[in-house]
PDB file of C-alpha atoms in Angstrom:
ATOM      1  CA  MET A   1      42.854 -32.044  42.105  1.00  0.00           C
ATOM      2  CA  ALA A   2      45.139 -31.086  45.553  1.00  0.00           C
ATOM      3  CA  LYS A   3      45.275 -27.322  46.239  1.00  0.00           C
ATOM      4  CA  LEU A   4      47.715 -25.361  45.270  1.00  0.00           C
ATOM      5  CA  THR A   5      50.225 -23.336  46.646  1.00  0.00           C
ATOM      6  CA  PRO A   6      49.514 -19.763  45.951  1.00  0.00           C
ATOM      7  CA  LYS A   7      52.445 -18.836  44.112  1.00  0.00           C
ATOM      8  CA  GLN A   8      51.469 -21.390  41.919  1.00  0.00           C
ATOM      9  CA  LYS A   9      48.523 -20.763  41.677  1.00  0.00           C
ATOM     10  CA  ILE A  10      49.238 -17.082  40.346  1.00  0.00           C
ATOM     11  CA  PHE A  11      52.205 -18.955  37.949  1.00  0.00           C
ATOM     12  CA  ALA A  12      49.509 -21.075  36.761  1.00  0.00           C
ATOM     13  CA  ASP A  13      46.977 -18.294  36.170  1.00  0.00           C
ATOM     14  CA  GLU A  14      50.154 -16.258  34.380  1.00  0.00           C
ATOM     15  CA  TYR A  15      50.957 -19.305  32.203  1.00  0.00           C
ATOM     16  CA  LEU A  16      47.416 -19.547  30.253  1.00  0.00           C
ATOM     17  CA  VAL A  17      47.170 -16.296  29.533  1.00  0.00           C
ATOM     18  CA  ASP A  18      50.324 -17.201  26.606  1.00  0.00           C
ATOM     19  CA  LEU A  19      51.723 -19.730  28.024  1.00  0.00           C
ATOM     20  CA  ASN A  20      54.773 -18.239  28.353  1.00  0.00           C
ATOM     21  CA  ALA A  21      56.548 -20.007  31.812  1.00  0.00           C
ATOM     22  CA  THR A  22      59.137 -17.689  31.983  1.00  0.00           C
ATOM     23  CA  ARG A  23      56.815 -15.201  31.869  1.00  0.00           C
ATOM     24  CA  ALA A  24      54.371 -16.508  34.017  1.00  0.00           C
ATOM     25  CA  TYR A  25      57.694 -17.855  37.028  1.00  0.00           C
ATOM     26  CA  LYS A  26      58.923 -13.875  37.486  1.00  0.00           C
ATOM     27  CA  ALA A  27      55.641 -13.177  37.747  1.00  0.00           C
ATOM     28  CA  ALA A  28      54.350 -15.419  41.057  1.00  0.00           C
ATOM     29  CA  TYR A  29      57.763 -15.187  42.492  1.00  0.00           C
ATOM     30  CA  LYS A  30      59.017 -11.450  42.175  1.00  0.00           C
ATOM     31  CA  ASN A  31      62.415 -11.650  43.881  1.00  0.00           C
ATOM     32  CA  ILE A  32      63.784 -14.033  40.399  1.00  0.00           C
ATOM     33  CA  LYS A  33      65.122 -11.660  38.337  1.00  0.00           C
ATOM     34  CA  LYS A  34      67.085 -13.857  35.977  1.00  0.00           C
ATOM     35  CA  ASP A  35      65.217 -15.982  32.824  1.00  0.00           C
ATOM     36  CA  GLU A  36      67.764 -18.562  32.696  1.00  0.00           C
ATOM     37  CA  THR A  37      66.232 -19.358  36.750  1.00  0.00           C
ATOM     38  CA  ALA A  38      62.723 -18.720  35.996  1.00  0.00           C
ATOM     39  CA  ARG A  39      62.953 -20.868  32.745  1.00  0.00           C
ATOM     40  CA  ALA A  40      64.888 -23.629  34.634  1.00  0.00           C
ATOM     41  CA  ASN A  41      62.068 -23.202  37.855  1.00  0.00           C
ATOM     42  CA  SER A  42      59.517 -22.734  35.065  1.00  0.00           C
ATOM     43  CA  SER A  43      59.946 -25.510  33.284  1.00  0.00           C
ATOM     44  CA  ARG A  44      60.172 -28.076  36.945  1.00  0.00           C
ATOM     45  CA  LEU A  45      56.364 -26.321  37.755  1.00  0.00           C
ATOM     46  CA  LEU A  46      55.398 -27.692  34.804  1.00  0.00           C
ATOM     47  CA  THR A  47      55.829 -31.128  35.115  1.00  0.00           C
ATOM     48  CA  ASN A  48      54.327 -30.604  38.697  1.00  0.00           C
ATOM     49  CA  ALA A  49      51.042 -32.999  38.610  1.00  0.00           C
ATOM     50  CA  ASN A  50      49.071 -30.553  40.034  1.00  0.00           C
ATOM     51  CA  ILE A  51      49.472 -27.762  38.220  1.00  0.00           C
ATOM     52  CA  LYS A  52      49.766 -29.400  34.912  1.00  0.00           C
ATOM     53  CA  SER A  53      46.348 -30.898  35.957  1.00  0.00           C
ATOM     54  CA  TYR A  54      44.659 -27.720  37.099  1.00  0.00           C
ATOM     55  CA  ILE A  55      46.171 -26.083  33.583  1.00  0.00           C
ATOM     56  CA  ASN A  56      44.427 -28.696  31.670  1.00  0.00           C
ATOM     57  CA  LYS A  57      41.020 -28.128  33.502  1.00  0.00           C
ATOM     58  CA  ARG A  58      41.264 -24.101  32.414  1.00  0.00           C
ATOM     59  CA  MET A  59      42.169 -25.259  29.544  1.00  0.00           C
ATOM     60  CA  LYS A  60      39.318 -26.905  28.541  1.00  0.00           C
ATOM     61  CA  ASP A  61      36.657 -25.328  30.376  1.00  0.00           C
ATOM     62  CA  ARG A  62      38.254 -21.954  27.929  1.00  0.00           C
ATOM     63  CA  GLU A  63      37.159 -24.368  24.980  1.00  0.00           C
ATOM     64  CA  LYS A  64      33.370 -24.845  26.142  1.00  0.00           C
ATOM     65  CA  ARG A  65      33.607 -21.764  26.966  1.00  0.00           C
ATOM     66  CA  THR A  66      35.368 -19.983  23.516  1.00  0.00           C
ATOM     67  CA  GLU A  67      34.255 -22.803  21.886  1.00  0.00           C
ATOM     68  CA  ILE A  68      37.810 -22.727  20.487  1.00  0.00           C
ATOM     69  CA  THR A  69      39.224 -26.342  19.276  1.00  0.00           C
ATOM     70  CA  GLN A  70      42.617 -27.312  17.913  1.00  0.00           C
ATOM     71  CA  ASP A  71      40.111 -28.974  15.512  1.00  0.00           C
ATOM     72  CA  LYS A  72      39.158 -25.042  14.813  1.00  0.00           C
ATOM     73  CA  VAL A  73      42.682 -23.924  14.683  1.00  0.00           C
ATOM     74  CA  LEU A  74      43.724 -26.285  12.196  1.00  0.00           C
ATOM     75  CA  GLU A  75      40.556 -25.790  10.321  1.00  0.00           C
ATOM     76  CA  GLU A  76      41.273 -22.305   9.697  1.00  0.00           C
ATOM     77  CA  LEU A  77      45.635 -23.178   9.609  1.00  0.00           C
ATOM     78  CA  SER A  78      44.162 -25.392   6.259  1.00  0.00           C
ATOM     79  CA  LYS A  79      42.016 -22.854   4.928  1.00  0.00           C
ATOM     80  CA  ILE A  80      45.078 -20.368   4.733  1.00  0.00           C
ATOM     81  CA  ALA A  81      47.131 -22.675   4.271  1.00  0.00           C
ATOM     82  CA  PHE A  82      45.305 -24.891   0.546  1.00  0.00           C
ATOM     83  CA  ALA A  83      43.792 -21.166  -0.717  1.00  0.00           C
ATOM     84  CA  ASN A  84      44.931 -20.486  -4.102  1.00  0.00           C
ATOM     85  CA  GLY A  85      46.497 -17.436  -5.199  1.00  0.00           C
ATOM     86  CA  SER A  86      44.092 -18.458  -8.251  1.00  0.00           C
ATOM     87  CA  ASP A  87      40.823 -17.912  -6.492  1.00  0.00           C
ATOM     88  CA  PHE A  88      41.079 -14.222  -5.344  1.00  0.00           C
ATOM     89  CA  ALA A  89      42.563 -12.507  -8.959  1.00  0.00           C
ATOM     90  CA  LYS A  90      42.603 -14.070 -12.709  1.00  0.00           C
ATOM     91  CA  VAL A  91      44.929 -13.039 -15.370  1.00  0.00           C
ATOM     92  CA  VAL A  92      42.925 -12.129 -18.773  1.00  0.00           C
ATOM     93  CA  GLN A  93      43.071 -11.710 -21.912  1.00  0.00           C
ATOM     94  CA  LYS A  94      41.350  -7.823 -23.454  1.00  0.00           C
ATOM     95  CA  SER A  95      41.354  -6.332 -26.500  1.00  0.00           C
ATOM     96  CA  TYR A  96      40.864  -3.087 -28.361  1.00  0.00           C
ATOM     97  CA  MET A  97      40.408  -1.467 -31.418  1.00  0.00           C
ATOM     98  CA  LYS A  98      43.880   0.716 -32.170  1.00  0.00           C
ATOM     99  CA  PRO A  99      42.780   3.431 -34.513  1.00  0.00           C
ATOM    100  CA  ILE A 100      44.832   3.289 -37.991  1.00  0.00           C
ATOM    101  CA  TYR A 101      45.153   6.853 -39.039  1.00  0.00           C
ATOM    102  CA  ASP A 102      46.343   8.409 -42.479  1.00  0.00           C
ATOM    103  CA  LYS A 103      49.924  10.129 -43.333  1.00  0.00           C
ATOM    104  CA  GLY A 104      47.289  13.354 -42.956  1.00  0.00           C
ATOM    105  CA  GLY A 105      46.080  12.016 -39.972  1.00  0.00           C
ATOM    106  CA  ASN A 106      43.193  10.973 -40.963  1.00  0.00           C
ATOM    107  CA  LYS A 107      41.311   7.435 -39.195  1.00  0.00           C
ATOM    108  CA  ILE A 108      40.929   5.260 -42.295  1.00  0.00           C
ATOM    109  CA  ASP A 109      41.087   1.640 -40.177  1.00  0.00           C
ATOM    110  CA  GLU A 110      41.181  -0.044 -37.177  1.00  0.00           C
ATOM    111  CA  GLU A 111      43.294  -3.552 -35.504  1.00  0.00           C
ATOM    112  CA  GLU A 112      42.149  -5.238 -32.265  1.00  0.00           C
ATOM    113  CA  VAL A 113      44.937  -4.806 -29.962  1.00  0.00           C
ATOM    114  CA  PHE A 114      45.242  -7.645 -27.745  1.00  0.00           C
ATOM    115  CA  TYR A 115      47.143  -7.356 -24.055  1.00  0.00           C
ATOM    116  CA  LYS A 116      47.069  -9.291 -20.569  1.00  0.00           C
ATOM    117  CA  ASP A 117      45.202  -7.856 -17.653  1.00  0.00           C
ATOM    118  CA  VAL A 118      44.428  -8.938 -14.670  1.00  0.00           C
ATOM    119  CA  GLU A 119      40.409  -9.379 -13.141  1.00  0.00           C
ATOM    120  CA  VAL A 120      39.820  -9.320  -9.114  1.00  0.00           C
ATOM    121  CA  ILE A 121      36.999 -11.729  -8.287  1.00  0.00           C
ATOM    122  CA  GLU A 122      34.487  -9.857  -6.605  1.00  0.00           C
ATOM    123  CA  THR A 123      34.244 -11.360  -3.117  1.00  0.00           C
ATOM    124  CA  ASP A 124      30.240 -11.917  -3.433  1.00  0.00           C
ATOM    125  CA  ASN A 125      31.964 -15.169  -5.662  1.00  0.00           C
ATOM    126  CA  LEU A 126      34.266 -16.294  -3.412  1.00  0.00           C
ATOM    127  CA  THR A 127      33.466 -19.171  -0.894  1.00  0.00           C
ATOM    128  CA  GLU A 128      33.035 -18.560   2.941  1.00  0.00           C
ATOM    129  CA  ASP A 129      36.422 -20.562   2.670  1.00  0.00           C
ATOM    130  CA  GLN A 130      37.875 -18.454   0.596  1.00  0.00           C
ATOM    131  CA  LYS A 131      37.132 -15.263   2.795  1.00  0.00           C
ATOM    132  CA  LYS A 132      38.669 -16.059   5.382  1.00  0.00           C
ATOM    133  CA  ALA A 133      42.051 -16.638   3.193  1.00  0.00           C
ATOM    134  CA  ILE A 134      42.181 -13.007   3.166  1.00  0.00           C
ATOM    135  CA  ALA A 135      44.343 -10.648   5.119  1.00  0.00           C
ATOM    136  CA  ALA A 136      43.333  -6.917   3.101  1.00  0.00           C
ATOM    137  CA  ILE A 137      41.746  -5.146   0.348  1.00  0.00           C
ATOM    138  CA  LYS A 138      42.232  -3.045   0.193  1.00  0.00           C
ATOM    139  CA  GLN A 139      42.699   0.803  -3.090  1.00  0.00           C
ATOM    140  CA  THR A 140      45.416   1.537  -3.948  1.00  0.00           C
ATOM    141  CA  LYS A 141      46.778   4.649  -7.101  1.00  0.00           C
ATOM    142  CA  PHE A 142      47.496   1.059  -8.434  1.00  0.00           C
ATOM    143  CA  GLY A 143      43.992  -0.912  -8.159  1.00  0.00           C
ATOM    144  CA  ILE A 144      42.684  -3.434  -5.805  1.00  0.00           C
ATOM    145  CA  GLU A 145      44.916  -5.054  -4.053  1.00  0.00           C
ATOM    146  CA  VAL A 146      44.127  -8.336  -2.125  1.00  0.00           C
ATOM    147  CA  ALA A 147      46.753  -9.745   0.274  1.00  0.00           C
ATOM    148  CA  SER A 148      46.083 -13.091   1.319  1.00  0.00           C
ATOM    149  CA  CYS A 149      47.671 -14.442   4.928  1.00  0.00           C
ATOM    150  CA  ASP A 150      50.765 -16.237   5.349  1.00  0.00           C
ATOM    151  CA  LYS A 151      50.393 -18.806   2.888  1.00  0.00           C
ATOM    152  CA  VAL A 152      53.776 -20.343   4.393  1.00  0.00           C
ATOM    153  CA  LYS A 153      53.684 -20.026   8.054  1.00  0.00           C
ATOM    154  CA  ALA A 154      50.326 -21.694   7.927  1.00  0.00           C
ATOM    155  CA  LEU A 155      51.928 -24.376   5.996  1.00  0.00           C
ATOM    156  CA  GLU A 156      55.130 -24.167   9.047  1.00  0.00           C
ATOM    157  CA  LEU A 157      52.607 -24.914  11.445  1.00  0.00           C
ATOM    158  CA  LEU A 158      50.536 -27.482  10.503  1.00  0.00           C
ATOM    159  CA  GLY A 159      53.911 -29.411   9.577  1.00  0.00           C
ATOM    160  CA  LYS A 160      54.364 -28.868  13.176  1.00  0.00           C
ATOM    161  CA  HIS A 161      51.230 -29.963  13.826  1.00  0.00           C
ATOM    162  CA  LEU A 162      51.529 -33.224  12.095  1.00  0.00           C
ATOM    163  CA  GLY A 163      55.363 -33.712  13.586  1.00  0.00           C
ATOM    164  CA  MET A 164      56.773 -33.255   9.730  1.00  0.00           C
ATOM    165  CA  PHE A 165      60.005 -31.036  10.757  1.00  0.00           C
ATOM    166  CA  LYS A 166      61.355 -32.301  13.397  1.00  0.00           C
ATOM    167  CA  ASP A 167      64.708 -29.875  14.761  1.00  0.00           C
ATOM    168  CA  LYS A 168      67.806 -31.290  14.790  1.00  0.00           C
ATOM    169  CA  VAL A 169      70.980 -31.035  17.391  1.00  0.00           C
ATOM    170  CA  GLU A 170      74.126 -31.728  17.253  1.00  0.00           C
ATOM    171  CA  VAL A 171      76.512 -32.596  19.096  1.00  0.00           C
ATOM    172  CA  ASN A 172      80.672 -32.877  18.445  1.00  0.00           C
ATOM    173  CA  GLY A 173      83.241 -33.732  21.042  1.00  0.00           C
ATOM    174  CA  SER A 174      83.704 -37.010  22.228  1.00  0.00           C
ATOM    175  CA  LEU A 175      82.945 -38.369  26.049  1.00  0.00           C
ATOM    176  CA  SER A 176      85.492 -39.370  28.309  1.00  0.00           C
ATOM    177  CA  ASN A 177      84.900 -41.993  31.253  1.00  0.00           C
ATOM    178  CA  ASP A 178      88.155 -40.997  32.898  1.00  0.00           C
ATOM    179  CA  VAL A 179      87.592 -39.659  36.939  1.00  0.00           C
ATOM    180  CA  ASN A 180      89.916 -37.771  38.211  1.00  0.00           C
ATOM    181  CA  ILE A 181      89.710 -38.274  42.300  1.00  0.00           C
ATOM    182  CA  ILE A 182      91.426 -35.326  44.912  1.00  0.00           C
ATOM    183  CA  ILE A 183      92.287 -36.482  48.148  1.00  0.00           C
ATOM    184  CA  ASP A 184      93.918 -33.389  50.905  1.00  0.00           C
ATOM    185  CA  GLY A 185      94.887 -32.080  47.748  1.00  0.00           C
ATOM    186  CA  GLU A 186      97.005 -35.415  45.904  1.00  0.00           C
ATOM    187  CA  GLU A 187      95.008 -36.162  42.518  1.00  0.00           C
ATOM    188  CA  TYR A 188      94.731 -39.834  42.058  1.00  0.00           C
ATOM    189  CA  GLY A 189      93.457 -41.343  38.143  1.00  0.00           C
ATOM    190  CA  ALA A 190      90.575 -44.057  38.273  1.00  0.00           C
TER     191      ALA A 190
END
């Protein structure tokens, strides 16, 4: 692997922080203030074979060091994406005995009244995979609230990884092959 210039190394190291090439370029080349310039130049730097090789090596090293792999990330996303609300709570039918009173206010009988209620599943009864899909559990004035991680976002990220969602760009207009040449102020159509 060829050696990087000091500014290329700063750019690559900064890029590895958050994968924001524009920010990394501006950190390495402090005289660049415009995002458009930084974006264009950073895009060019990312295609440089030496920089690509350096970044790939550092990412592989980090993957080994942290044991965070693409497979692990996809596995966690799938646990969130395919979790069901019914894993954490269920609607149940309950009943109570409602007393029946006579006109004098004396209890003369009882009748069973049915109603629907929500029961939260105890976390000890959840699998580790189900627990990973829980974002928060808290006690509110209305009872226990279980919030799951963003299922739609997890599905979107998985879909993007699989190439399911392609951004489409629509271009309207026409192309012309007309060439106009100006020589000494005189215009000629070619």
